[in-house]
Amino acid sequence: MNFLLKVKGPVFLCIFCRLSFRFVYIFTYNLFQFCGHTWILANTITRFFTFGTDALADTFYSVGFVMSLCQLLSALELFHIADGIEKARLLPRFLQVMEKNILLLVVNMCEEIQRKPVVCLQFFLWNILDLLRYPHELLCVVATPPIAMLWTRYSLWIPVYTLSVINEGTLIYQVLTLPEPAASNCPDLHGPLSSMAYLPVLAIGAGIAVWQLLKERRQHLERWSRRRKEN
């Protein structure tokens, strides 16, 4: 018996340490994303009420670095889902991460588009999406979220995501229609293949993501309903 305890003790300690590390890591990650997007949204709203519409042209310069950092780190979520740290569907998250990072890459490379109001609107919608998601993810780490937060996370998120995709298409269209002198510093998206292919691909990807998110919403709400009946 003492031999078994000596063997199992280190094993249990390793498992406990691993679980503790996973808990601290995922909690810290979600807290960082929540704080980052809260700062971006607060900064954007404060600048708008202080400077009015003039603040729209400077939104990227004031919050672009933090937004790029948050979205770049969001690629880690694909590994979270694959490793089982986060319970979510991989395909819609992959599509969302790729959409955001590709669009941010285009905006970072195209200085002319950075001053457009559509960029400010895109950042605003992304922040709303992430502030609907990360508080829910934070609470899931430490407790069971209430039904109000669960419903908000999986019901309001889908229409806001749809608006975000529409605005992404508008932003890409504006990049594609920039006049030649202004487009000289932008990535080469003006080829006929790029202009015809990207927007339909964006629409198809968004449709698949929404379909998967609706299935995920139904599963979470049905699971909550079963738990309520059992109690």
PDB file of C-alpha atoms in Angstrom:
ATOM      1  CA  MET A   1       0.000   0.000   0.000  1.00  0.00           C
ATOM      2  CA  ASN A   2       2.827   2.368   0.893  1.00  0.00           C
ATOM      3  CA  PHE A   3       4.443   1.504  -2.435  1.00  0.00           C
ATOM      4  CA  LEU A   4       1.216   2.426  -4.291  1.00  0.00           C
ATOM      5  CA  LEU A   5       0.996   5.702  -2.422  1.00  0.00           C
ATOM      6  CA  LYS A   6       4.617   6.475  -3.283  1.00  0.00           C
ATOM      7  CA  VAL A   7       3.909   5.742  -6.928  1.00  0.00           C
ATOM      8  CA  LYS A   8       0.548   7.512  -7.117  1.00  0.00           C
ATOM      9  CA  GLY A   9       1.578  10.542  -5.071  1.00  0.00           C
ATOM     10  CA  PRO A  10       3.861  12.095  -7.724  1.00  0.00           C
ATOM     11  CA  VAL A  11       1.371  11.171 -10.456  1.00  0.00           C
ATOM     12  CA  PHE A  12      -1.469  12.928  -8.655  1.00  0.00           C
ATOM     13  CA  LEU A  13       0.793  15.894  -7.975  1.00  0.00           C
ATOM     14  CA  CYS A  14       1.701  16.161 -11.681  1.00  0.00           C
ATOM     15  CA  ILE A  15      -1.978  15.979 -12.681  1.00  0.00           C
ATOM     16  CA  PHE A  16      -2.881  18.608 -10.095  1.00  0.00           C
ATOM     17  CA  CYS A  17      -0.067  20.911 -11.248  1.00  0.00           C
ATOM     18  CA  ARG A  18      -1.090  20.467 -14.885  1.00  0.00           C
ATOM     19  CA  LEU A  19      -4.731  21.256 -14.118  1.00  0.00           C
ATOM     20  CA  SER A  20      -3.691  24.261 -12.046  1.00  0.00           C
ATOM     21  CA  PHE A  21      -1.481  25.543 -14.864  1.00  0.00           C
ATOM     22  CA  ARG A  22      -4.275  25.102 -17.415  1.00  0.00           C
ATOM     23  CA  PHE A  23      -6.687  26.944 -15.096  1.00  0.00           C
ATOM     24  CA  VAL A  24      -4.310  29.859 -14.507  1.00  0.00           C
ATOM     25  CA  TYR A  25      -3.375  30.028 -18.191  1.00  0.00           C
ATOM     26  CA  ILE A  26      -6.908  30.054 -19.620  1.00  0.00           C
ATOM     27  CA  PHE A  27      -8.150  32.448 -16.928  1.00  0.00           C
ATOM     28  CA  THR A  28      -5.229  34.838 -17.581  1.00  0.00           C
ATOM     29  CA  TYR A  29      -5.725  34.636 -21.346  1.00  0.00           C
ATOM     30  CA  ASN A  30      -9.454  35.427 -21.175  1.00  0.00           C
ATOM     31  CA  LEU A  31      -8.839  38.200 -18.639  1.00  0.00           C
ATOM     32  CA  PHE A  32      -6.182  39.757 -20.893  1.00  0.00           C
ATOM     33  CA  GLN A  33      -8.515  39.684 -23.903  1.00  0.00           C
ATOM     34  CA  PHE A  34     -11.387  41.113 -21.848  1.00  0.00           C
ATOM     35  CA  CYS A  35      -9.238  43.961 -20.484  1.00  0.00           C
ATOM     36  CA  GLY A  36      -7.727  44.662 -23.906  1.00  0.00           C
ATOM     37  CA  HIS A  37     -11.074  44.927 -25.684  1.00  0.00           C
ATOM     38  CA  THR A  38     -12.584  46.924 -22.812  1.00  0.00           C
ATOM     39  CA  TRP A  39      -9.738  49.442 -23.141  1.00  0.00           C
ATOM     40  CA  ILE A  40     -10.172  49.641 -26.922  1.00  0.00           C
ATOM     41  CA  LEU A  41     -13.931  50.208 -26.676  1.00  0.00           C
ATOM     42  CA  ALA A  42     -13.593  52.765 -23.861  1.00  0.00           C
ATOM     43  CA  ASN A  43     -10.860  54.602 -25.781  1.00  0.00           C
ATOM     44  CA  THR A  44     -12.909  54.651 -28.987  1.00  0.00           C
ATOM     45  CA  ILE A  45     -16.094  55.910 -27.296  1.00  0.00           C
ATOM     46  CA  THR A  46     -14.230  58.513 -25.229  1.00  0.00           C
ATOM     47  CA  ARG A  47     -12.447  59.883 -28.297  1.00  0.00           C
ATOM     48  CA  PHE A  48     -15.716  60.022 -30.233  1.00  0.00           C
ATOM     49  CA  PHE A  49     -17.510  62.035 -27.518  1.00  0.00           C
ATOM     50  CA  THR A  50     -14.452  64.272 -27.066  1.00  0.00           C
ATOM     51  CA  PHE A  51     -13.516  64.996 -30.690  1.00  0.00           C
ATOM     52  CA  GLY A  52     -16.720  64.063 -32.517  1.00  0.00           C
ATOM     53  CA  THR A  53     -16.511  62.633 -36.027  1.00  0.00           C
ATOM     54  CA  ASP A  54     -12.891  63.818 -36.315  1.00  0.00           C
ATOM     55  CA  ALA A  55     -11.946  60.927 -34.022  1.00  0.00           C
ATOM     56  CA  LEU A  56     -13.071  58.374 -36.631  1.00  0.00           C
ATOM     57  CA  ALA A  57     -10.052  59.070 -38.822  1.00  0.00           C
ATOM     58  CA  ASP A  58      -7.605  58.491 -35.947  1.00  0.00           C
ATOM     59  CA  THR A  59      -9.160  55.345 -34.488  1.00  0.00           C
ATOM     60  CA  PHE A  60      -6.651  53.003 -36.086  1.00  0.00           C
ATOM     61  CA  TYR A  61      -3.686  55.067 -34.906  1.00  0.00           C
ATOM     62  CA  SER A  62      -4.951  55.176 -31.315  1.00  0.00           C
ATOM     63  CA  VAL A  63      -6.057  51.559 -30.827  1.00  0.00           C
ATOM     64  CA  GLY A  64      -4.689  49.689 -33.843  1.00  0.00           C
ATOM     65  CA  PHE A  65      -1.680  48.201 -32.053  1.00  0.00           C
ATOM     66  CA  VAL A  66      -3.704  46.811 -29.141  1.00  0.00           C
ATOM     67  CA  MET A  67      -6.373  45.490 -31.513  1.00  0.00           C
ATOM     68  CA  SER A  68      -3.739  43.793 -33.669  1.00  0.00           C
ATOM     69  CA  LEU A  69      -2.138  42.243 -30.583  1.00  0.00           C
ATOM     70  CA  CYS A  70      -5.450  40.906 -29.278  1.00  0.00           C
ATOM     71  CA  GLN A  71      -6.419  39.463 -32.646  1.00  0.00           C
ATOM     72  CA  LEU A  72      -2.987  37.934 -33.197  1.00  0.00           C
ATOM     73  CA  LEU A  73      -3.186  36.218 -29.799  1.00  0.00           C
ATOM     74  CA  SER A  74      -6.683  34.969 -30.642  1.00  0.00           C
ATOM     75  CA  ALA A  75      -4.998  32.371 -32.887  1.00  0.00           C
ATOM     76  CA  LEU A  76      -4.131  30.564 -29.632  1.00  0.00           C
ATOM     77  CA  GLU A  77      -7.826  29.774 -29.251  1.00  0.00           C
ATOM     78  CA  LEU A  78      -7.546  27.233 -32.051  1.00  0.00           C
ATOM     79  CA  PHE A  79      -5.048  25.312 -29.898  1.00  0.00           C
ATOM     80  CA  HIS A  80      -7.296  25.754 -26.843  1.00  0.00           C
ATOM     81  CA  ILE A  81     -10.162  24.036 -28.646  1.00  0.00           C
ATOM     82  CA  ALA A  82      -7.956  21.326 -30.153  1.00  0.00           C
ATOM     83  CA  ASP A  83      -6.417  20.575 -26.742  1.00  0.00           C
ATOM     84  CA  GLY A  84      -9.789  20.520 -24.977  1.00  0.00           C
ATOM     85  CA  ILE A  85      -9.081  23.542 -22.759  1.00  0.00           C
ATOM     86  CA  GLU A  86     -12.055  25.339 -24.298  1.00  0.00           C
ATOM     87  CA  LYS A  87     -15.293  23.621 -25.263  1.00  0.00           C
ATOM     88  CA  ALA A  88     -16.260  25.068 -28.635  1.00  0.00           C
ATOM     89  CA  ARG A  89     -16.479  24.187 -32.309  1.00  0.00           C
ATOM     90  CA  LEU A  90     -13.190  24.508 -34.163  1.00  0.00           C
ATOM     91  CA  LEU A  91     -14.481  25.395 -37.645  1.00  0.00           C
ATOM     92  CA  PRO A  92     -16.388  28.610 -36.837  1.00  0.00           C
ATOM     93  CA  ARG A  93     -13.594  29.824 -34.558  1.00  0.00           C
ATOM     94  CA  PHE A  94     -11.023  29.126 -37.297  1.00  0.00           C
ATOM     95  CA  LEU A  95     -13.072  31.105 -39.816  1.00  0.00           C
ATOM     96  CA  GLN A  96     -13.489  34.026 -37.411  1.00  0.00           C
ATOM     97  CA  VAL A  97      -9.792  34.158 -36.519  1.00  0.00           C
ATOM     98  CA  MET A  98      -8.738  34.005 -40.167  1.00  0.00           C
ATOM     99  CA  GLU A  99     -11.246  36.695 -41.231  1.00  0.00           C
ATOM    100  CA  LYS A 100     -10.065  39.126 -38.568  1.00  0.00           C
ATOM    101  CA  ASN A 101      -6.354  38.585 -39.029  1.00  0.00           C
ATOM    102  CA  ILE A 102      -6.470  38.763 -42.832  1.00  0.00           C
ATOM    103  CA  LEU A 103      -8.512  41.953 -42.679  1.00  0.00           C
ATOM    104  CA  LEU A 104      -6.182  43.482 -40.093  1.00  0.00           C
ATOM    105  CA  LEU A 105      -3.213  42.608 -42.292  1.00  0.00           C
ATOM    106  CA  VAL A 106      -4.833  44.419 -45.208  1.00  0.00           C
ATOM    107  CA  VAL A 107      -5.644  47.481 -43.080  1.00  0.00           C
ATOM    108  CA  ASN A 108      -2.118  47.579 -41.635  1.00  0.00           C
ATOM    109  CA  MET A 109      -0.620  47.472 -45.128  1.00  0.00           C
ATOM    110  CA  CYS A 110      -3.017  50.028 -46.633  1.00  0.00           C
ATOM    111  CA  GLU A 111      -2.463  53.391 -45.004  1.00  0.00           C
ATOM    112  CA  GLU A 112      -5.141  55.122 -47.042  1.00  0.00           C
ATOM    113  CA  ILE A 113      -7.941  52.888 -45.734  1.00  0.00           C
ATOM    114  CA  GLN A 114      -6.909  53.375 -42.081  1.00  0.00           C
ATOM    115  CA  ARG A 115      -8.571  56.803 -41.975  1.00  0.00           C
ATOM    116  CA  LYS A 116     -11.925  55.545 -43.260  1.00  0.00           C
ATOM    117  CA  PRO A 117     -14.921  55.485 -40.850  1.00  0.00           C
ATOM    118  CA  VAL A 118     -15.566  51.867 -41.889  1.00  0.00           C
ATOM    119  CA  VAL A 119     -12.416  50.839 -39.965  1.00  0.00           C
ATOM    120  CA  CYS A 120     -13.720  52.505 -36.798  1.00  0.00           C
ATOM    121  CA  LEU A 121     -17.053  50.727 -37.224  1.00  0.00           C
ATOM    122  CA  GLN A 122     -15.278  47.410 -37.780  1.00  0.00           C
ATOM    123  CA  PHE A 123     -13.251  47.806 -34.584  1.00  0.00           C
ATOM    124  CA  PHE A 124     -16.430  48.726 -32.698  1.00  0.00           C
ATOM    125  CA  LEU A 125     -18.256  45.606 -33.894  1.00  0.00           C
ATOM    126  CA  TRP A 126     -15.275  43.363 -33.129  1.00  0.00           C
ATOM    127  CA  ASN A 127     -15.133  44.761 -29.615  1.00  0.00           C
ATOM    128  CA  ILE A 128     -18.842  44.163 -29.050  1.00  0.00           C
ATOM    129  CA  LEU A 129     -18.396  40.569 -30.212  1.00  0.00           C
ATOM    130  CA  ASP A 130     -15.439  39.936 -27.932  1.00  0.00           C
ATOM    131  CA  LEU A 131     -17.028  41.656 -24.942  1.00  0.00           C
ATOM    132  CA  LEU A 132     -20.028  39.369 -25.380  1.00  0.00           C
ATOM    133  CA  ARG A 133     -17.742  36.325 -25.436  1.00  0.00           C
ATOM    134  CA  TYR A 134     -14.834  36.802 -23.036  1.00  0.00           C
ATOM    135  CA  PRO A 135     -16.841  37.599 -19.866  1.00  0.00           C
ATOM    136  CA  HIS A 136     -18.783  34.382 -20.517  1.00  0.00           C
ATOM    137  CA  GLU A 137     -15.541  32.442 -21.030  1.00  0.00           C
ATOM    138  CA  LEU A 138     -14.097  33.920 -17.824  1.00  0.00           C
ATOM    139  CA  LEU A 139     -17.128  32.873 -15.808  1.00  0.00           C
ATOM    140  CA  CYS A 140     -17.082  29.385 -17.345  1.00  0.00           C
ATOM    141  CA  VAL A 141     -13.571  28.907 -15.947  1.00  0.00           C
ATOM    142  CA  VAL A 142     -14.634  29.514 -12.333  1.00  0.00           C
ATOM    143  CA  ALA A 143     -18.383  28.779 -12.246  1.00  0.00           C
ATOM    144  CA  THR A 144     -21.498  28.014 -14.262  1.00  0.00           C
ATOM    145  CA  PRO A 145     -22.764  31.129 -16.083  1.00  0.00           C
ATOM    146  CA  PRO A 146     -26.393  32.179 -15.514  1.00  0.00           C
ATOM    147  CA  ILE A 147     -28.936  31.691 -18.262  1.00  0.00           C
ATOM    148  CA  ALA A 148     -29.035  35.441 -19.019  1.00  0.00           C
ATOM    149  CA  MET A 149     -25.315  35.498 -19.825  1.00  0.00           C
ATOM    150  CA  LEU A 150     -25.572  32.211 -21.727  1.00  0.00           C
ATOM    151  CA  TRP A 151     -28.446  33.514 -23.849  1.00  0.00           C
ATOM    152  CA  THR A 152     -26.680  36.833 -24.484  1.00  0.00           C
ATOM    153  CA  ARG A 153     -23.453  35.095 -25.477  1.00  0.00           C
ATOM    154  CA  TYR A 154     -25.055  32.728 -27.988  1.00  0.00           C
ATOM    155  CA  SER A 155     -28.062  34.760 -29.196  1.00  0.00           C
ATOM    156  CA  LEU A 156     -26.909  38.367 -29.543  1.00  0.00           C
ATOM    157  CA  TRP A 157     -23.498  37.255 -30.808  1.00  0.00           C
ATOM    158  CA  ILE A 158     -24.839  35.860 -34.087  1.00  0.00           C
ATOM    159  CA  PRO A 159     -26.589  39.018 -35.445  1.00  0.00           C
ATOM    160  CA  VAL A 160     -23.648  41.201 -34.366  1.00  0.00           C
ATOM    161  CA  TYR A 161     -21.289  38.790 -36.139  1.00  0.00           C
ATOM    162  CA  THR A 162     -23.442  39.028 -39.278  1.00  0.00           C
ATOM    163  CA  LEU A 163     -23.227  42.841 -39.189  1.00  0.00           C
ATOM    164  CA  SER A 164     -19.480  42.545 -38.701  1.00  0.00           C
ATOM    165  CA  VAL A 165     -19.107  40.356 -41.788  1.00  0.00           C
ATOM    166  CA  ILE A 166     -21.188  42.786 -43.863  1.00  0.00           C
ATOM    167  CA  ASN A 167     -18.941  45.625 -42.730  1.00  0.00           C
ATOM    168  CA  GLU A 168     -15.854  43.519 -43.526  1.00  0.00           C
ATOM    169  CA  GLY A 169     -17.153  43.109 -47.064  1.00  0.00           C
ATOM    170  CA  THR A 170     -17.718  46.868 -47.284  1.00  0.00           C
ATOM    171  CA  LEU A 171     -14.180  47.516 -46.075  1.00  0.00           C
ATOM    172  CA  ILE A 172     -12.664  45.127 -48.621  1.00  0.00           C
ATOM    173  CA  TYR A 173     -14.782  46.703 -51.364  1.00  0.00           C
ATOM    174  CA  GLN A 174     -13.451  50.137 -50.433  1.00  0.00           C
ATOM    175  CA  VAL A 175      -9.889  48.801 -50.620  1.00  0.00           C
ATOM    176  CA  LEU A 176     -10.602  47.330 -54.036  1.00  0.00           C
ATOM    177  CA  THR A 177     -12.083  50.599 -55.332  1.00  0.00           C
ATOM    178  CA  LEU A 178      -9.327  52.909 -54.091  1.00  0.00           C
ATOM    179  CA  PRO A 179      -7.987  55.153 -56.874  1.00  0.00           C
ATOM    180  CA  GLU A 180      -4.618  54.113 -58.282  1.00  0.00           C
ATOM    181  CA  PRO A 181      -2.403  56.744 -56.546  1.00  0.00           C
ATOM    182  CA  ALA A 182      -3.898  55.945 -53.135  1.00  0.00           C
ATOM    183  CA  ALA A 183      -3.768  52.195 -53.756  1.00  0.00           C
ATOM    184  CA  SER A 184      -0.059  52.135 -54.584  1.00  0.00           C
ATOM    185  CA  ASN A 185       0.874  51.341 -50.949  1.00  0.00           C
ATOM    186  CA  CYS A 186      -1.881  48.753 -50.497  1.00  0.00           C
ATOM    187  CA  PRO A 187      -1.604  44.988 -51.036  1.00  0.00           C
ATOM    188  CA  ASP A 188      -2.385  43.815 -54.539  1.00  0.00           C
ATOM    189  CA  LEU A 189      -6.094  43.067 -54.198  1.00  0.00           C
ATOM    190  CA  HIS A 190      -7.087  44.802 -57.403  1.00  0.00           C
ATOM    191  CA  GLY A 191      -6.689  41.842 -59.718  1.00  0.00           C
ATOM    192  CA  PRO A 192      -9.915  40.527 -61.233  1.00  0.00           C
ATOM    193  CA  LEU A 193      -9.518  37.152 -59.530  1.00  0.00           C
ATOM    194  CA  SER A 194      -9.050  38.741 -56.085  1.00  0.00           C
ATOM    195  CA  SER A 195     -11.955  41.137 -56.461  1.00  0.00           C
ATOM    196  CA  MET A 196     -14.324  38.439 -57.688  1.00  0.00           C
ATOM    197  CA  ALA A 197     -13.210  35.664 -55.344  1.00  0.00           C
ATOM    198  CA  TYR A 198     -12.643  37.205 -51.910  1.00  0.00           C
ATOM    199  CA  LEU A 199     -16.122  38.573 -51.225  1.00  0.00           C
ATOM    200  CA  PRO A 200     -17.962  35.334 -52.159  1.00  0.00           C
ATOM    201  CA  VAL A 201     -15.472  33.348 -50.074  1.00  0.00           C
ATOM    202  CA  LEU A 202     -16.122  35.716 -47.154  1.00  0.00           C
ATOM    203  CA  ALA A 203     -19.882  35.248 -47.549  1.00  0.00           C
ATOM    204  CA  ILE A 204     -19.605  31.436 -47.743  1.00  0.00           C
ATOM    205  CA  GLY A 205     -17.284  31.323 -44.731  1.00  0.00           C
ATOM    206  CA  ALA A 206     -19.628  33.543 -42.723  1.00  0.00           C
ATOM    207  CA  GLY A 207     -22.609  31.361 -43.671  1.00  0.00           C
ATOM    208  CA  ILE A 208     -20.804  28.219 -42.483  1.00  0.00           C
ATOM    209  CA  ALA A 209     -19.733  29.968 -39.266  1.00  0.00           C
ATOM    210  CA  VAL A 210     -23.292  31.137 -38.503  1.00  0.00           C
ATOM    211  CA  TRP A 211     -24.675  27.645 -39.194  1.00  0.00           C
ATOM    212  CA  GLN A 212     -22.141  26.108 -36.804  1.00  0.00           C
ATOM    213  CA  LEU A 213     -22.788  28.807 -34.196  1.00  0.00           C
ATOM    214  CA  LEU A 214     -26.545  28.159 -34.331  1.00  0.00           C
ATOM    215  CA  LYS A 215     -25.883  24.463 -33.659  1.00  0.00           C
ATOM    216  CA  GLU A 216     -23.569  25.392 -30.786  1.00  0.00           C
ATOM    217  CA  ARG A 217     -26.224  27.728 -29.357  1.00  0.00           C
ATOM    218  CA  ARG A 218     -28.880  25.017 -29.488  1.00  0.00           C
ATOM    219  CA  GLN A 219     -26.598  22.515 -27.757  1.00  0.00           C
ATOM    220  CA  HIS A 220     -25.707  24.901 -24.917  1.00  0.00           C
ATOM    221  CA  LEU A 221     -29.310  25.966 -24.309  1.00  0.00           C
ATOM    222  CA  GLU A 222     -30.551  22.350 -24.403  1.00  0.00           C
ATOM    223  CA  ARG A 223     -27.807  21.342 -21.953  1.00  0.00           C
ATOM    224  CA  TRP A 224     -28.835  24.143 -19.593  1.00  0.00           C
ATOM    225  CA  SER A 225     -32.488  23.112 -19.907  1.00  0.00           C
ATOM    226  CA  ARG A 226     -31.658  19.485 -18.998  1.00  0.00           C
ATOM    227  CA  ARG A 227     -29.670  20.588 -15.961  1.00  0.00           C
ATOM    228  CA  ARG A 228     -32.569  22.751 -14.812  1.00  0.00           C
ATOM    229  CA  LYS A 229     -35.015  19.841 -15.110  1.00  0.00           C
ATOM    230  CA  GLU A 230     -32.654  17.530 -13.189  1.00  0.00           C
ATOM    231  CA  ASN A 231     -32.429  20.028 -10.345  1.00  0.00           C
TER     232      ASN A 231
END
